[in-house]
């Protein structure tokens, strides 16, 4: 196992294969979890599946484009991508353009049924921009000074976080702050800086939570075992019901009962609970295993990187995906407040899926930047199946006697 893990192409193939398996299983579970909800709204049973498949097609095209783009191409896009995301986040707050769903104004109406969630793309934009910024400063040996370590990285993160919080998306704001801490950790920031930053972030979070009755109610449902007064913990409790009734192998795809009106948002926030009910412990551990393999491969890419940008970008992507998955699953288990962030590459959400697939494509490019990986890929192209067959000894047919 160790020899297999140390091979040059292991991380490349695990990232590609893990993302493909996770996305395929996600499409199956989105269809199973969403068809009842679609019928309740008078839609066709495949309504949410068709929209997710369309997003997957767009995301795969973006993944292939990102995977074939050289590292310097991604670095060149860092500032334009960040500027475009800031403009989109600002447009969300314009009356008539922004769309409010469940109390949060985070969607941009594009006409008809098509909507865009710019906050999902803010994660990818911040990772690429932050990695490019820190790599440039490291090249000029400026990261030893606090001024160059924090400026303009921290103000840029605060700008994105502030625009996201204007729409009421606390979950994405937490993810952006965590990615900021991850980039600073990779850059070698001192521990006293993290202590001060965590204290400030904790104070701001406490103010934001205590000034919103909706956020306070979500914290009141931590560890809840009954819906409580006014059924304020209804979603958390029924998520636990779904997980507890799945057993080892589940009730079968499509056979879950909690999605029949008992479990709100079964195809988005609580798709992990539906997976536990229908695929059981084996299904949930499969999802966790694929996510863990994807993140472990990203960390391997970062650890072996020779270029600073590759290390920062790979570490930032792993931080983003791991924290988002932890927040989503923690909310389903009642260990964390429900933040409304989807399970990466798995839950329903077009913008989230496209953004995550771009991150996978970027990881593939970062993996290919390692000289050993490039050499192994070049060798495999030259020694494909046909040349291999040509080198195999062929048995000659003996001459037929008269």
Tab-separated table of C-alpha atoms in Angstrom:
chain	number	residue	atom	x	y	z
A	1	UNK	CA	0.000	0.000	0.000
A	2	UNK	CA	2.818	2.402	0.841
A	3	UNK	CA	4.598	1.679	-2.445
A	4	UNK	CA	1.363	2.195	-4.354
A	5	UNK	CA	0.701	5.469	-2.526
A	6	UNK	CA	4.215	6.722	-3.281
A	7	UNK	CA	3.899	6.190	-7.028
A	8	UNK	CA	3.945	9.470	-9.000
A	9	UNK	CA	0.505	9.048	-10.597
A	10	UNK	CA	-1.381	7.836	-7.501
A	11	UNK	CA	-2.592	11.251	-6.346
A	12	UNK	CA	-3.542	12.227	-9.913
A	13	UNK	CA	-5.689	9.128	-10.410
A	14	UNK	CA	-7.211	9.224	-6.917
A	15	UNK	CA	-8.327	12.845	-7.413
A	16	UNK	CA	-9.855	12.064	-10.814
A	17	UNK	CA	-11.416	8.754	-9.791
A	18	UNK	CA	-12.631	9.925	-6.392
A	19	UNK	CA	-14.333	12.997	-7.856
A	20	UNK	CA	-15.941	10.912	-10.624
A	21	UNK	CA	-17.315	8.297	-8.216
A	22	UNK	CA	-18.513	10.907	-5.743
A	23	UNK	CA	-20.249	12.901	-8.477
A	24	UNK	CA	-21.895	9.825	-10.020
A	25	UNK	CA	-23.193	8.597	-6.665
A	26	UNK	CA	-24.337	12.136	-5.920
A	27	UNK	CA	-26.470	12.240	-9.085
A	28	UNK	CA	-28.153	8.986	-8.068
A	29	UNK	CA	-28.909	10.260	-4.573
A	30	UNK	CA	-30.066	13.682	-5.814
A	31	UNK	CA	-32.657	11.941	-7.996
A	32	UNK	CA	-33.755	9.664	-5.154
A	33	UNK	CA	-33.955	12.472	-2.600
A	34	UNK	CA	-35.553	15.135	-4.809
A	35	UNK	CA	-38.318	13.416	-6.748
A	36	UNK	CA	-40.851	13.626	-3.890
A	37	UNK	CA	-40.075	17.293	-3.345
A	38	UNK	CA	-40.471	17.943	-7.067
A	39	UNK	CA	-43.896	16.287	-7.100
A	40	UNK	CA	-44.964	18.380	-4.093
A	41	UNK	CA	-44.242	21.526	-6.120
A	42	UNK	CA	-46.101	20.213	-9.167
A	43	UNK	CA	-42.900	19.493	-11.122
A	44	UNK	CA	-41.773	16.393	-12.971
A	45	UNK	CA	-39.922	13.818	-10.829
A	46	UNK	CA	-36.717	14.382	-12.817
A	47	UNK	CA	-36.778	18.192	-12.529
A	48	UNK	CA	-33.926	18.521	-10.022
A	49	UNK	CA	-31.954	15.688	-11.608
A	50	UNK	CA	-32.029	17.341	-15.049
A	51	UNK	CA	-30.792	20.615	-13.606
A	52	UNK	CA	-28.036	18.843	-11.690
A	53	UNK	CA	-26.989	16.909	-14.815
A	54	UNK	CA	-26.812	20.190	-16.752
A	55	UNK	CA	-24.603	21.665	-14.046
A	56	UNK	CA	-22.470	18.495	-14.088
A	57	UNK	CA	-21.964	18.785	-17.846
A	58	UNK	CA	-20.887	22.417	-17.505
A	59	UNK	CA	-18.686	21.536	-14.545
A	60	UNK	CA	-16.994	18.631	-16.332
A	61	UNK	CA	-16.258	20.861	-19.321
A	62	UNK	CA	-14.739	23.415	-16.947
A	63	UNK	CA	-12.821	20.630	-15.186
A	64	UNK	CA	-11.286	19.447	-18.456
A	65	UNK	CA	-10.393	23.006	-19.408
A	66	UNK	CA	-8.840	23.672	-15.999
A	67	UNK	CA	-6.964	20.354	-16.069
A	68	UNK	CA	-5.385	21.141	-19.450
A	69	UNK	CA	-4.529	24.722	-18.552
A	70	UNK	CA	-0.952	25.233	-17.319
A	71	UNK	CA	-0.294	26.521	-13.823
A	72	UNK	CA	0.727	29.938	-15.130
A	73	UNK	CA	-2.667	30.181	-16.864
A	74	UNK	CA	-4.476	29.762	-13.553
A	75	UNK	CA	-2.203	32.339	-11.964
A	76	UNK	CA	-2.946	34.765	-14.781
A	77	UNK	CA	-6.691	34.351	-14.072
A	78	UNK	CA	-6.330	35.023	-10.329
A	79	UNK	CA	-7.099	38.754	-10.332
A	80	UNK	CA	-9.737	38.736	-13.134
A	81	UNK	CA	-11.547	35.876	-11.394
A	82	UNK	CA	-11.530	37.685	-8.051
A	83	UNK	CA	-12.763	40.928	-9.637
A	84	UNK	CA	-15.589	39.109	-11.447
A	85	UNK	CA	-16.725	37.422	-8.212
A	86	UNK	CA	-16.718	40.729	-6.311
A	87	UNK	CA	-18.886	42.316	-9.021
A	88	UNK	CA	-21.320	39.376	-8.956
A	89	UNK	CA	-21.555	39.471	-5.165
A	90	UNK	CA	-22.335	43.177	-5.333
A	91	UNK	CA	-24.999	42.611	-8.010
A	92	UNK	CA	-26.769	40.131	-5.729
A	93	UNK	CA	-27.653	43.043	-3.416
A	94	UNK	CA	-29.228	45.053	-6.251
A	95	UNK	CA	-33.053	44.945	-5.985
A	96	UNK	CA	-34.516	43.026	-8.866
A	97	UNK	CA	-31.353	41.042	-9.544
A	98	UNK	CA	-30.844	39.232	-6.243
A	99	UNK	CA	-33.132	36.383	-5.282
A	100	UNK	CA	-33.992	35.492	-1.677
A	101	UNK	CA	-34.387	31.837	-0.672
A	102	UNK	CA	-35.033	30.733	2.933
A	103	UNK	CA	-34.147	34.165	4.273
A	104	UNK	CA	-30.791	34.449	2.455
A	105	UNK	CA	-30.165	36.674	-0.560
A	106	UNK	CA	-27.309	34.832	-2.242
A	107	UNK	CA	-28.634	34.069	-5.707
A	108	UNK	CA	-28.417	36.120	-8.875
A	109	UNK	CA	-31.373	35.782	-11.245
A	110	UNK	CA	-30.229	35.155	-14.829
A	111	UNK	CA	-33.661	34.948	-16.392
A	112	UNK	CA	-36.227	32.164	-16.264
A	113	UNK	CA	-35.327	29.244	-13.998
A	114	UNK	CA	-31.590	29.923	-14.209
A	115	UNK	CA	-29.938	31.368	-11.105
A	116	UNK	CA	-26.302	31.758	-10.073
A	117	UNK	CA	-24.847	31.672	-6.563
A	118	UNK	CA	-21.700	33.847	-6.673
A	119	UNK	CA	-20.705	32.959	-3.105
A	120	UNK	CA	-19.849	29.430	-4.294
A	121	UNK	CA	-17.395	30.813	-6.842
A	122	UNK	CA	-15.935	33.150	-4.215
A	123	UNK	CA	-14.256	30.130	-2.595
A	124	UNK	CA	-12.427	29.129	-5.770
A	125	UNK	CA	-11.527	32.727	-6.607
A	126	UNK	CA	-10.105	33.354	-3.146
A	127	UNK	CA	-8.019	30.155	-3.202
A	128	UNK	CA	-6.437	30.970	-6.569
A	129	UNK	CA	-5.899	34.650	-5.765
A	130	UNK	CA	-4.532	33.971	-2.281
A	131	UNK	CA	-2.164	31.269	-3.566
A	132	UNK	CA	-0.871	33.541	-6.340
A	133	UNK	CA	-0.411	36.441	-3.915
A	134	UNK	CA	1.506	34.415	-1.326
A	135	UNK	CA	3.612	32.689	-3.981
A	136	UNK	CA	4.676	36.053	-5.398
A	137	UNK	CA	5.558	37.390	-1.954
A	138	UNK	CA	7.532	34.242	-1.138
A	139	UNK	CA	9.469	34.617	-4.370
A	140	UNK	CA	10.550	38.084	-3.191
A	141	UNK	CA	11.161	36.789	0.376
A	142	UNK	CA	8.572	39.088	1.941
A	143	UNK	CA	6.561	36.596	3.998
A	144	UNK	CA	8.761	37.117	7.045
A	145	UNK	CA	7.136	40.511	7.602
A	146	UNK	CA	3.625	40.686	9.065
A	147	UNK	CA	2.714	43.609	6.824
A	148	UNK	CA	3.373	41.630	3.657
A	149	UNK	CA	1.921	38.433	5.116
A	150	UNK	CA	-1.467	39.975	5.904
A	151	UNK	CA	-1.843	42.755	3.320
A	152	UNK	CA	-3.699	42.529	1.011
A	153	UNK	CA	-4.609	38.897	1.766
A	154	UNK	CA	-6.605	39.566	4.942
A	155	UNK	CA	-8.431	42.673	3.602
A	156	UNK	CA	-9.362	40.725	0.455
A	157	UNK	CA	-10.772	37.908	2.562
A	158	UNK	CA	-12.709	40.378	4.717
A	159	UNK	CA	-14.168	42.041	1.609
A	160	UNK	CA	-15.429	38.730	0.245
A	161	UNK	CA	-16.691	37.653	3.661
A	162	UNK	CA	-18.520	40.944	4.163
A	163	UNK	CA	-20.262	40.698	0.775
A	164	UNK	CA	-21.273	37.110	1.537
A	165	UNK	CA	-22.588	38.075	4.979
A	166	UNK	CA	-24.713	40.821	3.422
A	167	UNK	CA	-26.689	38.011	1.827
A	168	UNK	CA	-26.957	36.113	5.109
A	169	UNK	CA	-24.702	33.185	4.136
A	170	UNK	CA	-22.908	32.452	7.408
A	171	UNK	CA	-21.668	29.042	6.284
A	172	UNK	CA	-19.735	30.334	3.275
A	173	UNK	CA	-18.296	33.146	5.401
A	174	UNK	CA	-16.922	30.570	7.855
A	175	UNK	CA	-15.389	28.588	4.975
A	176	UNK	CA	-13.678	31.698	3.559
A	177	UNK	CA	-12.215	32.554	6.963
A	178	UNK	CA	-10.990	28.989	7.395
A	179	UNK	CA	-9.326	29.035	3.969
A	180	UNK	CA	-7.620	32.284	5.010
A	181	UNK	CA	-6.251	30.589	8.139
A	182	UNK	CA	-5.161	27.601	6.046
A	183	UNK	CA	-3.213	29.781	3.612
A	184	UNK	CA	-1.567	31.652	6.493
A	185	UNK	CA	-0.618	28.347	8.115
A	186	UNK	CA	0.982	27.131	4.875
A	187	UNK	CA	2.825	30.439	4.603
A	188	UNK	CA	4.383	29.877	8.030
A	189	UNK	CA	2.488	32.507	10.016
A	190	UNK	CA	3.429	32.572	13.738
A	191	UNK	CA	1.083	31.029	16.288
A	192	UNK	CA	0.490	34.344	18.072
A	193	UNK	CA	-1.005	35.667	14.835
A	194	UNK	CA	-3.472	32.775	14.777
A	195	UNK	CA	-4.358	33.383	18.410
A	196	UNK	CA	-5.157	37.037	17.740
A	197	UNK	CA	-7.040	36.235	14.529
A	198	UNK	CA	-9.102	33.485	16.162
A	199	UNK	CA	-9.967	35.774	19.077
A	200	UNK	CA	-11.131	38.504	16.688
A	201	UNK	CA	-13.069	36.019	14.536
A	202	UNK	CA	-14.703	34.524	17.621
A	203	UNK	CA	-15.792	37.949	18.847
A	204	UNK	CA	-17.261	38.893	15.449
A	205	UNK	CA	-19.018	35.524	15.197
A	206	UNK	CA	-20.498	35.928	18.670
A	207	UNK	CA	-21.883	39.348	17.738
A	208	UNK	CA	-23.359	38.059	14.480
A	209	UNK	CA	-24.957	35.071	16.197
A	210	UNK	CA	-26.405	36.875	19.204
A	211	UNK	CA	-27.915	39.630	17.056
A	212	UNK	CA	-29.917	37.145	14.972
A	213	UNK	CA	-32.710	35.095	16.526
A	214	UNK	CA	-32.556	32.699	13.567
A	215	UNK	CA	-28.875	31.883	14.214
A	216	UNK	CA	-29.453	31.546	17.967
A	217	UNK	CA	-32.212	28.992	17.313
A	218	UNK	CA	-29.830	26.920	15.205
A	219	UNK	CA	-27.322	26.735	18.030
A	220	UNK	CA	-30.126	25.708	20.373
A	221	UNK	CA	-30.566	22.502	18.334
A	222	UNK	CA	-27.069	21.158	18.961
A	223	UNK	CA	-27.415	17.608	20.278
A	224	UNK	CA	-31.230	17.800	20.158
A	225	UNK	CA	-33.123	14.501	20.392
A	226	UNK	CA	-36.654	15.891	20.010
A	227	UNK	CA	-38.140	18.675	17.839
A	228	UNK	CA	-38.515	20.990	20.831
A	229	UNK	CA	-40.983	23.873	21.287
A	230	UNK	CA	-42.417	25.065	18.015
A	231	UNK	CA	-40.615	22.216	16.190
A	232	UNK	CA	-37.548	24.420	15.850
A	233	UNK	CA	-35.276	21.342	15.782
A	234	UNK	CA	-37.517	19.369	13.433
A	235	UNK	CA	-34.929	19.172	10.642
A	236	UNK	CA	-32.057	18.014	12.856
A	237	UNK	CA	-34.105	15.360	14.641
A	238	UNK	CA	-35.536	13.868	11.448
A	239	UNK	CA	-32.064	13.822	9.943
A	240	UNK	CA	-30.993	11.641	12.868
A	241	UNK	CA	-34.118	9.505	12.389
A	242	UNK	CA	-33.112	8.897	8.775
A	243	UNK	CA	-29.563	7.915	9.709
A	244	UNK	CA	-30.670	5.653	12.561
A	245	UNK	CA	-33.149	3.632	10.479
A	246	UNK	CA	-30.740	2.827	7.646
A	247	UNK	CA	-28.886	0.033	9.389
A	248	UNK	CA	-25.853	-1.498	7.719
A	249	UNK	CA	-26.984	-1.566	4.074
A	250	UNK	CA	-30.009	0.751	4.148
A	251	UNK	CA	-33.549	0.338	2.895
A	252	UNK	CA	-32.549	0.592	-0.769
A	253	UNK	CA	-32.326	3.481	-3.219
A	254	UNK	CA	-35.710	5.203	-3.423
A	255	UNK	CA	-37.135	3.359	-0.411
A	256	UNK	CA	-36.478	6.058	2.199
A	257	UNK	CA	-39.485	7.471	4.032
A	258	UNK	CA	-38.084	10.620	5.681
A	259	UNK	CA	-37.996	12.480	2.338
A	260	UNK	CA	-41.796	12.154	2.099
A	261	UNK	CA	-42.338	15.511	3.772
A	262	UNK	CA	-40.707	14.781	7.129
A	263	UNK	CA	-37.187	15.923	6.225
A	264	UNK	CA	-36.921	19.457	4.780
A	265	UNK	CA	-34.320	20.053	2.032
A	266	UNK	CA	-33.550	16.327	1.572
A	267	UNK	CA	-31.626	16.848	-1.685
A	268	UNK	CA	-29.451	19.742	-0.477
A	269	UNK	CA	-28.559	20.224	3.185
A	270	UNK	CA	-29.665	16.747	4.303
A	271	UNK	CA	-28.749	14.504	1.390
A	272	UNK	CA	-26.262	12.739	3.674
A	273	UNK	CA	-29.165	11.717	5.936
A	274	UNK	CA	-31.105	10.331	2.958
A	275	UNK	CA	-27.964	8.443	1.920
A	276	UNK	CA	-27.744	6.901	5.385
A	277	UNK	CA	-31.381	5.828	5.290
A	278	UNK	CA	-31.270	4.318	1.802
A	279	UNK	CA	-27.672	3.030	1.585
A	280	UNK	CA	-26.992	2.516	5.275
A	281	UNK	CA	-23.688	2.731	7.087
A	282	UNK	CA	-21.900	1.300	4.048
A	283	UNK	CA	-23.190	4.138	1.874
A	284	UNK	CA	-22.268	6.911	4.294
A	285	UNK	CA	-18.798	5.439	4.883
A	286	UNK	CA	-18.324	5.232	1.117
A	287	UNK	CA	-19.072	8.943	0.777
A	288	UNK	CA	-16.742	9.767	3.670
A	289	UNK	CA	-14.037	7.519	2.223
A	290	UNK	CA	-14.186	9.177	-1.189
A	291	UNK	CA	-14.014	12.634	0.377
A	292	UNK	CA	-11.106	11.564	2.592
A	293	UNK	CA	-9.220	10.068	-0.372
A	294	UNK	CA	-9.740	13.257	-2.379
A	295	UNK	CA	-8.459	15.455	0.451
A	296	UNK	CA	-5.535	13.118	1.249
A	297	UNK	CA	-4.455	13.239	-2.386
A	298	UNK	CA	-4.654	17.027	-2.346
A	299	UNK	CA	-2.437	17.120	0.744
A	300	UNK	CA	0.025	14.781	-0.975
A	301	UNK	CA	0.162	17.130	-3.960
A	302	UNK	CA	0.811	20.069	-1.631
A	303	UNK	CA	3.490	18.192	0.333
A	304	UNK	CA	5.436	17.206	-2.785
A	305	UNK	CA	5.084	20.523	-4.586
A	306	UNK	CA	8.222	22.358	-5.618
A	307	UNK	CA	6.412	25.560	-6.644
A	308	UNK	CA	4.932	27.722	-3.849
A	309	UNK	CA	1.747	28.380	-5.833
A	310	UNK	CA	1.086	24.658	-6.173
A	311	UNK	CA	1.499	24.131	-2.433
A	312	UNK	CA	-0.749	27.046	-1.468
A	313	UNK	CA	-3.466	26.285	-4.034
A	314	UNK	CA	-3.628	22.556	-3.238
A	315	UNK	CA	-3.695	23.254	0.507
A	316	UNK	CA	-6.392	25.896	0.054
A	317	UNK	CA	-8.604	23.560	-1.991
A	318	UNK	CA	-8.269	20.768	0.568
A	319	UNK	CA	-9.132	23.195	3.385
A	320	UNK	CA	-12.191	24.420	1.494
A	321	UNK	CA	-13.573	20.951	0.635
A	322	UNK	CA	-12.781	19.400	4.029
A	323	UNK	CA	-14.291	22.243	6.065
A	324	UNK	CA	-17.400	22.438	3.882
A	325	UNK	CA	-17.968	18.688	4.149
A	326	UNK	CA	-17.424	18.811	7.926
A	327	UNK	CA	-19.928	21.654	8.351
A	328	UNK	CA	-22.564	19.865	6.283
A	329	UNK	CA	-22.157	16.449	7.921
A	330	UNK	CA	-21.816	18.014	11.376
A	331	UNK	CA	-25.149	19.755	10.866
A	332	UNK	CA	-26.813	16.493	9.816
A	333	UNK	CA	-25.467	14.753	12.927
A	334	UNK	CA	-26.568	17.596	15.191
A	335	UNK	CA	-22.984	18.369	16.214
A	336	UNK	CA	-22.843	21.740	14.424
A	337	UNK	CA	-25.506	24.306	13.564
A	338	UNK	CA	-27.108	23.925	10.152
A	339	UNK	CA	-25.224	26.353	7.907
A	340	UNK	CA	-26.890	25.686	4.562
A	341	UNK	CA	-23.714	24.635	2.720
A	342	UNK	CA	-23.965	21.622	0.367
A	343	UNK	CA	-21.879	18.471	0.583
A	344	UNK	CA	-19.129	19.018	-2.045
A	345	UNK	CA	-19.573	17.168	-5.362
A	346	UNK	CA	-22.551	15.278	-3.900
A	347	UNK	CA	-25.512	17.441	-2.922
A	348	UNK	CA	-27.849	19.337	-5.228
A	349	UNK	CA	-26.689	22.788	-6.250
A	350	UNK	CA	-25.523	23.836	-9.700
A	351	UNK	CA	-23.165	26.633	-8.686
A	352	UNK	CA	-21.628	24.535	-5.914
A	353	UNK	CA	-21.066	21.591	-8.264
A	354	UNK	CA	-19.493	23.692	-11.021
A	355	UNK	CA	-17.201	25.439	-8.533
A	356	UNK	CA	-16.115	22.143	-6.923
A	357	UNK	CA	-15.440	20.542	-10.317
A	358	UNK	CA	-13.250	23.496	-11.246
A	359	UNK	CA	-11.327	22.898	-8.010
A	360	UNK	CA	-10.842	19.248	-9.022
A	361	UNK	CA	-9.557	20.325	-12.439
A	362	UNK	CA	-7.142	22.724	-10.761
A	363	UNK	CA	-5.941	19.904	-8.481
A	364	UNK	CA	-5.238	17.761	-11.552
A	365	UNK	CA	-3.182	20.577	-13.070
A	366	UNK	CA	-1.287	21.010	-9.809
A	367	UNK	CA	-0.591	17.263	-9.699
A	368	UNK	CA	0.718	17.330	-13.279
A	369	UNK	CA	3.115	20.139	-12.396
A	370	UNK	CA	5.297	17.670	-10.475
A	371	UNK	CA	8.173	16.549	-12.762
A	372	UNK	CA	7.768	12.868	-11.839
A	373	UNK	CA	4.063	12.982	-12.717
A	374	UNK	CA	4.751	14.670	-16.072
A	375	UNK	CA	7.371	12.063	-16.877
A	376	UNK	CA	5.046	9.191	-15.927
A	377	UNK	CA	2.179	10.603	-18.023
A	378	UNK	CA	4.490	11.093	-20.998
A	379	UNK	CA	5.734	7.514	-20.673
A	380	UNK	CA	2.180	6.179	-20.543
A	381	UNK	CA	1.251	8.090	-23.691
A	382	UNK	CA	4.221	6.647	-25.535
A	383	UNK	CA	3.675	3.108	-24.271
A	384	UNK	CA	-0.042	2.726	-24.783
A	385	UNK	CA	-1.964	-0.485	-25.321
A	386	UNK	CA	-1.166	-0.790	-29.030
A	387	UNK	CA	2.651	-0.487	-28.678
A	388	UNK	CA	2.458	-2.955	-25.802
A	389	UNK	CA	0.655	-5.460	-27.996
A	390	UNK	CA	3.243	-4.980	-30.698
A	391	UNK	CA	6.020	-5.933	-28.274
A	392	UNK	CA	4.289	-9.131	-27.131
A	393	UNK	CA	5.717	-12.327	-28.641
A	394	UNK	CA	3.289	-13.883	-31.093
A	395	UNK	CA	2.880	-17.598	-31.532
A	396	UNK	CA	3.435	-18.586	-35.123
A	397	UNK	CA	1.012	-21.075	-36.611
A	398	UNK	CA	2.832	-24.210	-37.617
A	399	UNK	CA	2.754	-24.971	-41.346
A	400	UNK	CA	-0.205	-27.141	-42.314
A	401	UNK	CA	0.915	-30.544	-43.506
A	402	UNK	CA	-0.253	-32.007	-46.800
